[in-house]
Amino acid sequence: MNAKKVVEINEVTKTYGKKNQKQYQALKGVSFEVESGEFVGIMGASGSGKTTLLNILSTLDKPTSGSVKINGNDVTELKGNQLADFRSSEIGFIFQDFNLLESLTARENIALPLSLQNVSPKEIAPKVESIAKTLGIESILDSYPTEVSGGQKQRIAAARALVHNPSVLFGDEPTGALDSQSATELLDTMRKLNEQQQVSILLVTHDPYSASYAKRILFIKDGQIGTELTRGDKSQQDFYQEILVELGTFQD
Amino acid sequence: MLNKLALSGIKNRLRDYIVLFSGLIISSAIFYMFMALATNKSFITNNAAGSNAKIVFMFGAVLLMIITFVYVSYANSFLLSMRKRDYATFMMLGAKGSKISQLIFIETITIGITATAVGIIAGVGLTAGVGNALINMLGVSSKNFSAFYFPAIVDTLAFFMIVFLIASLVNAIKMSKKPILELLHSNQIPNRNKTKFSIQILQTIIGIGSLAVGYWAMASIKDLKLSALPIALVAIVIGSYLLFNAVVVVIINLLKRNLNFANKNLRNFTLSQINFRIHSYTMILSTVSILFALALGAITVGMGFKNEIPEIADKGVTYDVVTHSQDTQTKKLTSKLTGVKEQVTYTYKVAGNEVYFINTEFNDNPILYPKRDSRGLISDNKYEKITPKSMSKNETEYSYALIDLINGVTDYENTKINFVTKTSFSQLSGKPQTFTTFKLKDFQTNLKQAKQIQMHENKLFPKSDLYGSSKYDMYEQNMGLLGGLAFMGYFLGLAFLAMLASTLMFKILAGADYDKGRYRMLKRMGVRQSLLKNSIRSELAVLFGLPAALGIVHVLFGLQFFKILLIDPYAGIMLPFIAFIIIYLIYYLITVWLYEKIVMND
């Protein structure tokens, strides 16, 4: 397997607050790598710094020090339009609250990243159809987000995040607003995407069940990466148990 | 505690409140300004055609009240949209519905009273400035015009108090009736347009049809008389509404279906945003288009009246200046006239009921007798020549025209005009008198000289029969009448424009809070800042542009209406249109700026 690295982050720190004011260090030197085709979970409690980490990874925020490389590009050096273009071509997002544009139909929502890159309509249509098929949402393509269920919304969001073949898919608690069945369905789909289409996924969550879908889990606490778990050949059930045990000791 | 909460709410979002506040101040200032004129009876009767002016002002006042009411309710919904979340939070913390209602009431009324008070002060200043500028520009008498007019202050205060009272009651009821969750999420749900395509087409046809009826009614004012006005008003209101409700939606959907167009950058998003809005905007867009037309129409007609003052004077009297038995002062004054095309002196003697002219003088330079149209205006420089020979053709009329020019004869019917040779003229008894006619290239530029000559003539012949027949007198009379109408046109036009543009502005800004999330989302997806701004600008441009375009069409047809009052209502139409569009554009730019500040700020 090609061991190309899609995410490399090195000694990243993030400090909030101005110099002469009360400062708070959210990240205290975080380093890790995600290889192409990996499914990595990042776990941590509220306030552990995982949201800050995801914001920096997804180029929505900048680190105070350290470097962040995505697909070999140092994103900390990008600005303005370059940054926007990078985001729209290299990164896919799924958020807890779906973040769909409710004035657009599912089809239009999914097509948006391609329209932004000025892909011709002829090419857009088959791409949207194919990703919709992968995610099982062909039948609702012409519905508006308000007319479909939460699970379907998140699938639309996932389709939108993947339609332009980004280097990496970031998920920020994507199952957070879903019922357990929809959540399982979404996670199964994500696993399928990862295994069959080699989509690199980085999933941030505090839910052990979601995390158990990952191949590798990084635990973050007080702005630092603590333990790391690898699933290897273990069954998902065993891995889940291992995560629970780890969480139990990790919280102390 | 409650007061403190309400006031701290204002403090926290000072910037948004400044927008709201300045809008309300402008509206109350304009209202005051209008009332200062409309309720000042002595000023109106002094300037315009008496009872007619009163009707026009009353009509204007009613329109202004309606738009102010609409404006304040939009400003209020903007206020409510800002505070909704805070109120919902208070409720979640356990505040009772009645407490919240009280809170809203206090807040709305506080803002209302403060804004109205500041607005009236601003209005006094504005009235002094704008009013006097207009008065100078139009040369209307400023007698009885005062910026500070107590009854207007009372009217403005009373009106705004009532409006705010209603608004705060509505706000309070709205808030306390709705469940908290709905408050947090209202307006975010798009109303998907489920109207069938065939029904939309039908609406389109009816819409265009009723506009056609409205326009036809205005053009046929001569046949329909007074009933043209209500027919036009109803038909155009219905037409505008349906046009926005159906036509725009149909066009947007057609654009969206054209994938080559729609699937580029953010176009699809922009189109959907507009589509999404159009439904809740139909009412306001059609109102704005009609108000736009009224405002622009008022200014255009006002300008038309003003422009026609010299034209009517020009076409009413043949000679620009006529002097009688010139003395040295007259000569001095007439020498100052510029662009004299023709200057002829005629000699005459009056003996009892007989008037004698010298025939050679008339053969050399016949006096011109104008052909007049149905309104008494000289049509296209068509003149008949009065000579000793032609005199018999139309003896009565010609002799009246000549008597008009001479001094000392009042009995038109029994006076006889005679043309004699120079020798027999000198043998006649009586003192020879003269009158001198001037034709000028441009009367307007000689206004000052003409006035001085007229005053000198009045001094020379204090008891003469000449008064009221000179071009200058005609000009001055028209100035009083038409100038007053023009003044009103400008005033109403400016007031409407300011109000309607800010109404639209508030309607848009009230929705901005809900759009924040959408733009944040797009930013996260990697949409360039420039594309986002483009999208915002085009969306707002459509929302501003559509009613303006329809409004302009309304005006172009509506001017037909004024054919009965004006020689050419379409003359000089560009100036008011351009001025109007520039002011409107400024409002658009301010709205874009504020909107961008609200949605892009994070």
XYZ file of N, CA and C in Angstrom, chain A residues 55 58 60 81-85 87-89 91 93 95 97-105 108-109 111-122 124-125 142-144 146-147 160, chain B residues 187-190 192-194 253 256 258-276 514-515 517-531:
270
model
N -10.307 22.337 14.080
C -10.363 23.640 13.406
C -9.042 23.966 12.740
N -8.562 21.623 9.717
C -9.434 21.967 8.593
C -9.199 23.390 8.106
N -9.556 26.153 9.414
C -10.461 27.230 9.837
C -9.766 28.120 10.855
N -7.538 33.719 -0.699
C -8.094 32.895 -1.766
C -7.409 31.537 -1.874
N -6.079 31.527 -1.680
C -5.357 30.257 -1.735
C -5.934 29.289 -0.716
N -6.170 29.827 0.463
C -6.689 29.006 1.544
C -8.081 28.490 1.199
N -8.917 29.394 0.673
C -10.273 29.000 0.310
C -10.234 27.927 -0.773
N -9.394 28.144 -1.780
C -9.308 27.169 -2.866
C -8.797 25.831 -2.349
N -9.109 24.626 0.628
C -10.177 24.012 1.409
C -11.199 23.357 0.478
N -11.535 24.085 -0.596
C -12.609 23.566 -1.451
C -12.136 22.384 -2.297
N -10.829 22.240 -2.503
C -10.395 21.130 -3.353
C -9.831 19.951 -2.570
N -10.209 19.293 0.997
C -10.811 18.877 2.259
C -12.319 18.687 2.116
N -15.804 18.107 4.585
C -16.262 18.213 5.983
C -17.608 17.558 6.207
N -20.271 17.893 9.506
C -20.442 18.450 10.847
C -21.611 17.802 11.559
N -24.078 19.336 12.920
C -25.356 19.963 12.559
C -25.556 20.048 11.049
N -24.992 19.122 10.331
C -25.187 18.936 8.883
C -24.656 20.078 8.026
N -24.994 21.311 8.425
C -24.549 22.453 7.641
C -24.936 22.392 6.177
N -26.144 21.963 5.927
C -26.616 21.996 4.545
C -27.264 23.352 4.283
N -27.240 23.748 3.023
C -27.908 25.003 2.671
C -29.362 24.678 2.384
N -30.240 25.167 3.244
C -31.628 24.695 3.119
C -32.379 25.346 1.975
N -31.756 26.323 1.316
C -32.429 26.901 0.149
C -32.101 26.124 -1.122
N -31.208 25.144 -0.999
C -30.850 24.352 -2.174
C -31.351 22.915 -2.000
N -31.659 22.251 -3.119
C -32.048 20.839 -3.033
C -30.801 20.014 -2.719
N -28.410 20.057 -5.532
C -27.674 21.316 -5.660
C -26.629 21.466 -4.557
N -26.988 20.998 -3.361
C -26.030 21.024 -2.260
C -24.797 20.211 -2.600
N -23.727 19.327 -5.530
C -22.996 19.840 -6.696
C -22.175 21.085 -6.377
N -22.486 21.722 -5.272
C -21.870 23.020 -4.983
C -20.332 23.014 -5.026
N -19.646 22.050 -4.359
C -18.184 22.089 -4.417
C -17.641 21.992 -5.838
N -18.345 21.253 -6.701
C -17.896 21.140 -8.089
C -18.144 22.439 -8.840
N -19.306 23.054 -8.579
C -19.600 24.341 -9.219
C -18.532 25.366 -8.845
N -18.098 25.272 -7.601
C -17.096 26.230 -7.134
C -15.798 26.076 -7.899
N -15.522 24.860 -8.338
C -14.290 24.643 -9.111
C -14.562 24.781 -10.604
N -15.763 25.279 -10.920
C -16.157 25.489 -12.307
C -16.049 24.239 -13.168
N -16.435 23.117 -12.592
C -16.528 21.890 -13.368
C -17.756 22.041 -14.273
N -17.663 21.534 -15.498
C -18.782 21.738 -16.418
C -19.989 20.901 -15.985
N -21.197 21.406 -16.252
C -22.415 20.720 -15.814
C -22.484 19.275 -16.316
N -21.910 19.039 -17.481
C -21.928 17.683 -18.028
C -21.185 16.714 -17.126
N -20.597 17.344 -13.887
C -21.160 17.381 -12.532
C -22.227 16.308 -12.362
N -23.151 16.238 -13.318
C -24.306 15.354 -13.161
C -23.909 13.906 -12.837
N -33.814 15.381 -5.244
C -34.511 16.616 -5.552
C -35.344 17.165 -4.403
N -35.106 16.600 -3.210
C -35.801 17.127 -2.031
C -34.942 18.218 -1.395
N -35.630 19.040 -0.618
C -34.905 20.047 0.141
C -34.517 19.458 1.498
N -35.001 20.295 4.423
C -36.031 20.280 5.464
C -37.040 19.154 5.257
N -36.998 18.549 4.072
C -37.997 17.533 3.778
C -37.499 16.118 4.036
N -21.789 15.655 -0.210
C -21.236 16.952 -0.587
C -19.747 17.010 -0.237
N -38.109 31.356 10.526
C -37.513 31.997 9.343
C -36.416 31.171 8.708
N -35.994 30.085 9.372
C -34.925 29.317 8.779
C -35.475 28.291 7.815
N -36.762 28.020 7.977
C -37.356 26.999 7.129
C -37.852 27.631 5.842
N -37.321 27.147 4.720
C -37.760 27.740 3.469
C -39.153 27.254 3.109
N -41.043 25.986 0.517
C -40.829 25.507 -0.840
C -42.048 25.884 -1.651
N -41.770 26.419 -2.799
C -42.875 26.872 -3.620
C -43.541 25.685 -4.287
N -44.772 25.409 -3.847
C -45.427 24.225 -4.383
C -46.469 24.586 -5.426
N -36.520 29.952 -12.005
C -36.526 28.513 -12.244
C -36.006 28.165 -13.632
N -32.362 28.415 -13.374
C -31.792 27.285 -12.642
C -31.766 26.027 -13.501
N -31.229 25.987 -16.621
C -30.112 26.102 -17.538
C -28.828 25.823 -16.754
N -28.426 24.548 -16.768
C -27.321 24.135 -15.898
C -26.022 24.836 -16.261
N -25.838 25.134 -17.537
C -24.605 25.809 -17.927
C -24.469 27.151 -17.237
N -25.615 27.775 -17.031
C -25.581 29.051 -16.332
C -25.508 28.838 -14.819
N -26.371 27.957 -14.339
C -26.548 27.852 -12.886
C -25.374 27.183 -12.192
N -24.771 26.189 -12.858
C -23.733 25.437 -12.163
C -22.374 26.115 -12.237
N -22.328 27.379 -12.042
C -21.047 28.063 -12.039
C -20.913 28.815 -10.736
N -19.758 28.624 -10.117
C -19.502 29.299 -8.842
C -20.713 29.180 -7.910
N -21.128 30.353 -7.409
C -22.217 30.318 -6.433
C -23.569 30.642 -7.056
N -23.631 30.654 -8.388
C -24.861 31.120 -9.016
C -26.101 30.393 -8.528
N -25.973 29.082 -8.425
C -27.127 28.305 -7.986
C -27.575 28.747 -6.593
N -26.601 28.968 -5.749
C -26.899 29.425 -4.389
C -27.567 30.798 -4.417
N -26.999 31.687 -5.223
C -27.563 33.037 -5.302
C -28.993 32.996 -5.814
N -29.207 32.222 -6.873
C -30.564 32.115 -7.427
C -31.525 31.560 -6.386
N -31.062 30.545 -5.665
C -31.937 29.951 -4.655
C -32.229 30.929 -3.535
N -31.199 31.689 -3.167
C -31.414 32.701 -2.131
C -32.530 33.656 -2.557
N -32.453 34.086 -3.810
C -33.459 35.029 -4.304
C -34.824 34.356 -4.329
N -34.843 33.134 -4.829
C -36.086 32.388 -4.927
C -36.724 32.210 -3.555
N -35.858 31.870 -2.617
C -36.201 31.616 -1.241
C -36.827 32.871 -0.619
N -30.348 35.517 9.973
C -30.577 34.110 9.663
C -29.636 33.610 8.574
N -29.139 34.542 7.785
C -28.258 34.137 6.691
C -26.839 33.885 7.166
N -25.500 31.903 9.216
C -25.102 30.499 9.212
C -24.752 30.008 7.829
N -25.562 30.419 6.855
C -25.316 29.959 5.486
C -23.960 30.416 4.979
N -23.651 31.669 5.252
C -22.384 32.179 4.739
C -21.210 31.567 5.493
N -21.402 31.305 6.777
C -20.335 30.688 7.548
C -20.028 29.313 6.955
N -21.116 28.614 6.631
C -20.997 27.275 6.081
C -20.245 27.292 4.749
N -20.622 28.245 3.911
C -19.967 28.341 2.604
C -18.482 28.665 2.771
N -18.202 29.515 3.749
C -16.812 29.872 3.998
C -16.022 28.626 4.399
N -16.623 27.821 5.242
C -15.960 26.602 5.682
C -15.691 25.660 4.520
N -16.633 25.662 3.569
C -16.465 24.763 2.436
C -15.375 25.231 1.496
N -14.860 26.409 1.744
C -13.790 26.899 0.898
C -14.264 27.803 -0.219
N -15.326 28.549 0.023
C -15.759 29.519 -0.972
C -14.955 30.794 -0.763
N -14.422 31.282 -1.857
C -13.625 32.514 -1.751
C -14.476 33.664 -1.246
N -13.818 34.522 -0.486
C -14.475 35.715 0.049
C -15.107 36.529 -1.079
N -14.363 36.640 -2.182
C -14.859 37.469 -3.287
C -16.137 36.887 -3.884
N -16.209 35.555 -3.938
C -17.413 34.920 -4.469
C -18.600 35.160 -3.550
